[in-house]
Amino acid sequence: LYAALLAAAKHAIKRHEPNALSRAAHFLWSDYRLALFWWEPVELLRKLTLTGFVLLISEEHGLLRTLAALLVSLCWTAGQWALKPFKQPVDNLLAVVANLALTLIFLGVLLVKTCQVAAEACEHFGFGGSADAIFLFVLVFSLVTIVGFVAFSLRELVHRSKLIASVLRLRATGALPELRRARGITYHLFLSHVWMTGQDQVAVIKRQLQLCLPGVRVFLDVDDLADIGRLETYIDESAAVLIFLSKGYMHSRNCLREARAAMAGDKPLVLVHEADPQKGGLPMADIRDQCPADLAAFVFAERQALQWQRVSEYQRLALKLIAEHVLGACPVSNYADPLEVECRSQGLYFKGEVACADLAFARPVTLLVSDHNPGAAELAAELRAALLQATPPRARSSRSLAELRFSVAAVSEAERETIGMAAVLSRANPAVPEAAQQPGALFFLLYLRDDTFAGEAGERLAEQLRLLLAAGSPFDPRVLLAHETDRVRSGCEFGRLCLSTAFMI
């Protein structure tokens, strides 16, 4: 019956197109790899063989029964180890250990029965005429073998876990996400881009998604386009569409065809923005202005674009957010199963990543910002707000622990001398809490952007830094550099800052 159910649901399972039958039979195949979704009926056949079919051998040939069971278990253990049918490595390990233990039990039973039938045969084994010694030997040998096998397998699991640290998992369960496809859907994601300024970036997106989201199918023209006239069909066959916003996208006829096809099919959109002008980037305001009126509401309404990053840590975050959109476009297994919906809502994570909720200060810390450093106070306030928001709800109060341990103090040379850098170095600045005046508890934020060190304010900022760098006490603030790359926030190339005279202090 199980085999018949899986055979009938074969196409729905292998094509990730769930139907009523595949959902009903979900318990039969969901724990196994896609290539071995039929493993459960074979497992049941093994159990029936060991508990029922061997009894067809007459009781007079008890040794033959045990030998048959031993051979079946031995072959099954080897097959289990070679094929690894389960999705989770731990499940494969437990299955092999269980079958190995069963095989050793049958081996012990065979030897004990042999001793009972023929005492002289037992003596040839070197255990005398009693079966007790051979039973003890098999018991000790089995324990040593299983412990050694488990230790070796755990070492392999640890080694493999380091190799797959770049794979995304469900935050709720730690399992790999299942990327199902609805009927008629071939691709999980369609990459819409303009060749001149977006080809390299989307190629990286596809390659990285395939690494961190196993099983994902991504449409990229250089790999999958067979007929330019079928662009609309490719969109229809995709669960979601990623629009890579770069210079020239809104002027490309084919890109607009893809966007309009996505709008006609009401496809979920993921917007990824190239902000670097040297890489074909364009400000979002210009892209919005260039967008045709009939597409603007669909493309930009209630949707925030992800900024494409090249620094690996930030790029992983962008990939994770893209992957969460892809997962959200996949159908659930059982008619909006509440448990699966809840698991998806908690998002994905990379193994070993640090979440904001994991960050905390072990002691009071004060961040100094200069009134002569444009944007530094706003950045510090944004950082402080993000820290408070990341504090677990149960730890929040009218003044939370994070708020008490992280403060921001302004330093100015234009006001009274008691709030300047010299006052900080002499421990006379009233804005710095006494508890934060400890080694490593004071930091000076230097926010680097296009207007840093400009004009009279820049000269005063440079003077503050000279005073700070000239001091050598461990109690003095350490400088934290924050480089702004977003042009909307007056970002600039780091090379321009290196050429600044004031920067070379």
XYZ file of C-alpha atoms in Angstrom:
505
model
C 0.000 0.000 0.000
C 2.791 2.448 0.934
C 4.668 1.628 -2.274
C 1.520 2.214 -4.336
C 0.901 5.589 -2.670
C 4.463 6.737 -3.308
C 4.372 5.509 -6.902
C 1.184 7.490 -7.534
C 2.693 10.625 -5.956
C 6.101 10.202 -7.589
C 5.902 13.096 -10.056
C 4.479 15.534 -7.516
C 7.258 14.686 -5.055
C 10.188 14.783 -7.485
C 9.016 17.962 -9.217
C 8.247 19.764 -5.953
C 4.640 20.212 -7.071
C 2.610 19.128 -4.024
C -0.899 17.794 -4.595
C -3.474 16.263 -2.272
C -1.906 12.782 -2.454
C 1.697 13.897 -1.879
C 0.581 16.001 1.086
C -1.366 13.079 2.586
C 1.650 10.771 2.138
C 4.046 13.394 3.481
C 4.952 11.214 6.492
C 6.261 8.489 4.160
C 8.865 10.519 2.257
C 9.566 13.835 3.962
C 12.493 12.527 6.068
C 14.344 11.029 3.092
C 16.453 12.520 0.332
C 14.557 13.233 -2.856
C 16.433 10.556 -4.809
C 15.428 7.946 -2.195
C 11.906 9.090 -1.347
C 10.766 5.460 -1.758
C 12.967 4.188 1.116
C 10.171 3.709 3.665
C 8.488 0.703 1.937
C 11.901 -0.964 1.566
C 12.548 -0.381 5.277
C 9.203 -2.011 6.086
C 10.128 -4.965 3.862
C 13.348 -5.431 5.864
C 11.429 -5.428 9.140
C 8.915 -7.952 7.798
C 11.774 -10.156 6.608
C 13.482 -10.206 10.001
C 10.313 -10.637 12.049
C 8.150 -12.736 9.746
C 9.603 -14.198 6.567
C 12.514 -15.939 8.337
C 9.914 -17.903 10.304
C 9.030 -19.670 7.052
C 12.235 -21.614 7.583
C 11.390 -24.681 9.656
C 12.213 -24.657 13.359
C 14.486 -27.633 12.834
C 16.856 -25.326 10.971
C 17.142 -22.662 13.658
C 20.750 -21.916 12.725
C 19.663 -21.196 9.158
C 17.062 -18.716 10.438
C 19.712 -16.860 12.416
C 22.177 -16.964 9.518
C 19.571 -15.547 7.116
C 18.725 -12.734 9.545
C 22.444 -12.013 10.002
C 23.063 -11.762 6.254
C 20.027 -9.507 5.717
C 21.119 -7.185 8.532
C 24.701 -7.123 7.297
C 23.683 -6.218 3.739
C 21.208 -3.623 5.000
C 23.831 -1.978 7.216
C 26.244 -1.712 4.287
C 23.513 -0.279 2.051
C 22.426 2.188 4.709
C 25.991 3.429 5.140
C 26.574 3.749 1.386
C 23.272 5.367 0.354
C 22.590 7.598 3.392
C 18.848 7.871 2.637
C 17.946 10.405 5.334
C 18.225 14.150 4.860
C 19.776 14.697 8.277
C 23.288 13.270 8.867
C 22.383 12.469 12.474
C 19.471 10.299 11.316
C 21.800 8.375 8.998
C 24.252 7.858 11.848
C 21.582 6.560 14.231
C 20.163 4.233 11.574
C 23.566 2.693 10.839
C 24.380 2.297 14.546
C 21.027 0.596 15.178
C 21.529 -1.826 12.280
C 25.122 -2.506 13.293
C 23.967 -3.360 16.821
C 21.291 -5.662 15.400
C 23.860 -7.385 13.168
C 26.170 -7.994 16.122
C 23.250 -9.399 18.133
C 22.475 -11.893 15.362
C 26.168 -12.806 15.200
C 26.217 -13.466 18.945
C 23.029 -15.536 18.740
C 24.507 -17.593 15.894
C 27.656 -18.368 17.867
C 25.733 -19.211 21.043
C 23.391 -21.554 19.125
C 26.403 -23.187 17.512
C 27.892 -23.868 20.951
C 24.598 -25.280 22.176
C 24.262 -27.619 19.191
C 27.882 -28.762 19.078
C 30.063 -28.282 22.152
C 33.148 -29.445 20.233
C 32.641 -26.573 17.760
C 32.583 -24.143 20.683
C 35.892 -25.569 21.878
C 37.398 -24.873 18.451
C 36.546 -21.210 18.971
C 38.788 -21.248 22.038
C 36.040 -20.592 24.606
C 35.743 -24.077 26.105
C 32.542 -26.065 26.035
C 30.296 -23.346 27.476
C 28.463 -20.617 25.605
C 28.889 -18.131 28.471
C 32.432 -17.157 27.476
C 31.541 -16.610 23.842
C 28.509 -14.553 24.881
C 30.744 -12.322 27.019
C 33.234 -11.974 24.164
C 30.557 -10.946 21.668
C 29.083 -8.492 24.182
C 32.431 -6.748 24.810
C 33.321 -6.769 21.113
C 29.941 -5.282 20.202
C 30.230 -2.485 22.751
C 33.764 -1.563 21.642
C 32.769 -1.642 17.967
C 29.676 0.514 18.430
C 31.473 3.060 20.627
C 34.348 3.301 18.152
C 31.979 3.662 15.211
C 29.960 6.369 16.968
C 33.135 8.285 17.884
C 34.423 8.154 14.308
C 31.047 9.164 12.887
C 30.689 12.084 15.295
C 34.122 13.308 14.230
C 33.000 13.161 10.602
C 29.787 15.017 11.439
C 31.743 17.794 13.136
C 34.075 18.044 10.146
C 31.179 18.185 7.695
C 29.331 20.742 9.775
C 32.293 23.085 9.343
C 32.181 22.590 5.591
C 28.446 23.378 5.342
C 28.510 26.460 7.555
C 27.449 28.473 4.514
C 24.140 26.576 4.170
C 20.983 28.368 5.293
C 18.728 26.642 7.820
C 15.352 27.309 9.390
C 15.853 29.321 12.559
C 12.918 27.552 14.256
C 14.130 23.972 13.774
C 17.687 24.064 12.439
C 16.593 21.925 9.472
C 17.226 22.668 5.820
C 14.261 24.473 4.235
C 12.155 22.508 1.768
C 11.816 24.374 -1.526
C 8.584 23.081 -3.017
C 7.139 24.240 -6.304
C 3.489 24.628 -7.192
C 2.056 22.969 -10.282
C 3.396 24.574 -13.441
C 6.335 26.228 -11.669
C 9.819 25.297 -12.906
C 12.031 27.893 -11.226
C 12.023 29.196 -7.677
C 13.470 32.558 -8.745
C 13.805 34.540 -11.979
C 16.713 37.018 -12.168
C 15.643 40.106 -14.120
C 18.550 42.421 -14.938
C 20.136 44.552 -17.618
C 23.216 43.008 -19.193
C 25.505 46.029 -19.224
C 25.428 46.836 -15.500
C 23.929 43.795 -13.785
C 25.205 40.609 -15.418
C 28.143 39.957 -13.089
C 26.146 40.694 -9.936
C 23.217 38.379 -10.733
C 25.646 35.612 -11.715
C 27.116 35.894 -8.214
C 23.614 35.892 -6.711
C 22.682 32.683 -8.529
C 25.932 30.920 -7.673
C 25.786 31.901 -4.010
C 22.098 30.988 -3.677
C 22.822 27.534 -5.060
C 25.497 27.112 -2.403
C 23.524 28.369 0.587
C 20.077 27.102 -0.473
C 20.496 23.512 -1.748
C 17.916 22.498 -4.317
C 17.001 26.013 -5.444
C 16.370 26.503 -9.168
C 17.225 29.983 -10.418
C 16.580 31.270 -13.943
C 19.504 33.213 -15.423
C 19.455 34.101 -19.088
C 23.013 32.970 -19.867
C 22.226 29.532 -18.422
C 18.538 28.946 -19.117
C 17.316 31.243 -21.906
C 16.444 29.254 -25.027
C 14.116 31.722 -26.772
C 14.002 35.481 -26.131
C 10.398 35.460 -27.313
C 9.378 33.299 -24.341
C 10.372 35.748 -21.604
C 6.793 36.009 -20.370
C 6.556 32.205 -20.228
C 9.702 31.976 -18.132
C 8.219 34.511 -15.726
C 5.002 32.470 -15.500
C 7.077 29.378 -14.683
C 8.895 31.149 -11.818
C 7.645 31.350 -8.238
C 9.253 34.752 -7.585
C 11.080 37.443 -9.542
C 14.210 39.322 -8.476
C 14.646 42.709 -10.134
C 18.240 43.933 -10.042
C 18.025 47.716 -10.123
C 21.045 49.221 -11.844
C 21.787 51.856 -14.460
C 19.809 51.253 -17.631
C 17.281 48.775 -16.242
C 14.281 51.043 -16.762
C 15.422 51.785 -20.334
C 15.722 48.134 -21.368
C 12.791 46.855 -23.430
C 13.285 43.244 -22.346
C 13.636 44.194 -18.669
C 10.355 46.086 -18.844
C 8.760 43.059 -20.530
C 9.859 40.931 -17.587
C 8.585 43.449 -15.042
C 5.206 43.727 -16.778
C 4.923 39.929 -16.998
C 5.614 39.725 -13.254
C 2.910 42.330 -12.645
C 0.445 40.459 -14.867
C 1.123 37.224 -12.987
C 1.139 38.996 -9.605
C 4.514 37.438 -8.843
C 6.271 38.163 -5.531
C 9.098 40.631 -6.160
C 12.539 40.977 -4.601
C 14.288 44.283 -5.310
C 18.086 44.355 -5.172
C 19.746 47.729 -5.697
C 23.241 48.397 -7.024
C 24.285 51.600 -5.252
C 27.940 51.810 -6.319
C 28.164 54.140 -9.361
C 31.492 52.598 -10.350
C 29.742 49.216 -10.669
C 26.779 50.483 -12.667
C 24.818 51.783 -9.715
C 22.244 54.543 -9.727
C 20.483 56.361 -6.853
C 17.074 54.928 -6.014
C 15.473 58.333 -6.596
C 16.704 58.314 -10.205
C 15.481 54.753 -10.734
C 12.038 55.689 -9.423
C 11.925 58.687 -11.757
C 12.829 56.499 -14.745
C 10.247 53.816 -13.934
C 7.203 53.845 -16.277
C 4.038 55.046 -14.590
C 2.182 51.760 -15.135
C 4.899 49.806 -13.277
C 5.797 52.178 -10.439
C 2.973 51.190 -8.101
C 3.658 47.456 -8.514
C 7.451 47.577 -8.327
C 7.976 50.049 -5.496
C 4.755 49.978 -3.426
C 5.357 48.781 0.162
C 8.641 47.177 -0.840
C 12.139 48.092 0.306
C 15.076 47.347 -1.957
C 18.013 45.328 -0.640
C 21.344 46.983 -1.315
C 23.795 44.644 -3.021
C 27.017 44.294 -1.051
C 30.507 43.050 -1.856
C 31.863 42.718 1.680
C 31.292 39.038 2.496
C 29.485 39.549 5.829
C 27.030 42.042 4.349
C 26.624 39.973 1.195
C 25.620 36.942 3.274
C 22.923 39.053 4.912
C 21.607 40.155 1.503
C 21.596 36.532 0.309
C 19.739 35.433 3.438
C 17.037 38.054 2.879
C 16.713 37.008 -0.781
C 16.444 33.363 0.293
C 13.693 34.224 2.776
C 11.704 35.828 -0.058
C 12.226 32.695 -2.161
C 11.058 30.456 0.685
C 8.018 32.666 1.201
C 7.039 32.133 -2.438
C 7.121 28.329 -2.064
C 3.860 26.534 -1.180
C 3.561 24.891 2.231
C 3.193 21.148 2.500
C -0.285 20.774 3.907
C -2.758 23.534 3.068
C -1.102 26.329 5.031
C 0.068 24.047 7.852
C 0.255 26.428 10.875
C 3.438 24.789 12.197
C 5.284 25.169 8.909
C 4.050 28.722 8.465
C 5.323 29.535 11.962
C 8.719 27.973 11.206
C 9.051 30.018 8.027
C 8.030 33.228 9.772
C 11.074 32.971 12.068
C 13.360 33.193 9.048
C 16.664 31.574 8.103
C 20.144 31.663 9.557
C 23.719 30.729 8.744
C 25.385 28.383 11.189
C 27.619 30.360 13.517
C 26.190 33.761 12.664
C 25.844 36.297 15.462
C 22.368 37.757 15.976
C 21.689 41.173 17.477
C 19.887 39.503 20.380
C 23.162 37.754 21.293
C 25.012 41.054 21.755
C 25.344 42.574 25.202
C 27.776 44.734 27.148
C 29.395 43.140 30.177
C 30.150 46.584 31.618
C 29.154 50.209 31.001
C 30.443 51.576 27.689
C 30.381 55.175 26.492
C 30.612 56.181 22.847
C 31.986 59.674 22.309
C 30.863 61.624 19.247
C 32.224 64.937 18.094
C 29.897 67.804 17.341
C 32.355 68.640 14.562
C 31.918 65.253 12.843
C 28.847 65.534 10.548
C 26.427 62.633 10.964
C 28.291 60.984 13.855
C 25.637 61.799 16.460
C 22.876 60.437 14.199
C 24.839 57.225 13.575
C 25.433 56.741 17.314
C 21.734 57.289 18.021
C 20.832 54.748 15.325
C 23.241 52.221 16.837
C 21.838 52.767 20.314
C 18.249 52.398 19.097
C 19.130 49.165 17.282
C 20.732 47.774 20.436
C 17.664 48.567 22.522
C 15.365 47.049 19.913
C 17.418 43.834 19.892
C 17.054 43.448 23.663
C 14.712 40.482 24.437
C 11.212 41.682 25.462
C 11.429 40.055 28.899
C 14.607 42.063 29.633
C 13.040 45.388 28.686
C 11.817 47.864 31.265
C 11.419 51.594 31.513
C 15.220 51.748 31.450
C 16.576 48.455 30.149
C 19.919 46.907 30.959
C 21.235 47.712 27.483
C 20.255 51.363 27.897
C 22.083 51.616 31.220
C 25.277 50.032 29.865
C 25.558 51.908 26.573
C 25.553 55.687 26.513
C 26.511 58.383 24.012
C 28.336 61.582 24.967
C 29.048 64.603 22.769
C 32.467 66.264 22.622
C 32.785 69.834 21.328
C 35.601 72.358 21.108
C 33.223 75.210 20.313
C 31.515 75.225 23.700
C 32.773 75.299 27.248
C 36.170 73.718 27.767
C 34.764 71.126 30.209
C 33.118 69.157 27.389
C 36.081 69.155 24.996
C 38.574 66.392 24.214
C 41.075 67.737 26.738
C 38.413 67.416 29.448
C 37.773 63.805 28.414
C 41.461 62.942 28.651
C 41.713 64.596 32.072
C 38.571 62.733 33.334
C 36.833 66.105 33.827
C 34.061 65.704 31.249
C 30.714 65.505 33.118
C 29.036 63.779 30.152
C 31.117 60.619 30.651
C 29.787 58.358 33.453
C 32.303 57.474 36.138
C 31.644 53.751 35.622
C 32.708 54.062 31.970
C 36.042 55.669 32.835
C 37.775 52.286 32.927
C 40.308 50.738 30.511
C 38.542 49.807 27.267
C 35.218 51.383 28.255
C 35.529 54.605 26.214
C 35.335 54.793 22.429
C 35.513 57.733 20.040
C 33.388 57.362 16.896
C 34.973 58.794 13.741
C 32.331 58.829 11.003
C 34.030 59.054 7.601
C 32.047 60.495 4.721
C 32.368 63.096 1.976
C 32.191 66.173 4.246
C 34.399 64.862 7.060
C 37.292 67.254 7.831
C 35.664 69.974 5.717
C 35.821 73.634 6.767
C 36.245 74.975 10.293
C 34.422 71.986 11.820
C 36.911 69.683 10.114
C 39.845 71.563 11.627
C 38.387 71.198 15.118
C 37.724 67.504 14.547
C 41.334 67.047 13.419
C 42.563 68.827 16.541
C 40.483 66.493 18.731
C 42.037 63.483 17.036
C 45.548 64.874 17.463
C 44.949 65.247 21.189
C 43.506 61.754 21.393
C 46.293 60.059 19.428
C 48.986 61.904 21.361
C 47.696 60.468 24.641
C 48.878 57.011 25.585
C 46.932 56.027 28.676
C 44.883 52.769 28.584
C 42.027 54.803 30.064
C 41.879 57.036 26.974
C 39.216 56.434 24.305
C 39.930 54.138 21.387
C 38.997 55.349 17.917
C 36.271 53.482 16.008
C 36.219 54.129 12.257
C 32.877 53.992 10.434
C 33.098 54.478 6.662
C 29.918 55.572 4.869
C 29.505 54.183 1.339
C 25.874 55.149 0.704
C 25.773 58.168 -1.614
C 22.427 59.213 -0.180
C 24.176 59.679 3.169
C 27.107 61.605 1.660
C 29.197 58.473 1.265
C 32.441 58.496 -0.684
C 35.310 56.282 -1.772
C 37.796 55.435 0.953
C 40.628 56.508 -1.320
C 39.380 60.090 -1.261
C 39.662 60.098 2.524
C 43.213 58.778 2.369
C 44.174 61.780 0.243
C 42.766 64.206 2.794
C 45.450 66.111 4.702
C 43.453 66.041 7.916
C 43.016 62.280 7.636
C 46.783 61.796 7.711
C 47.062 62.826 11.363
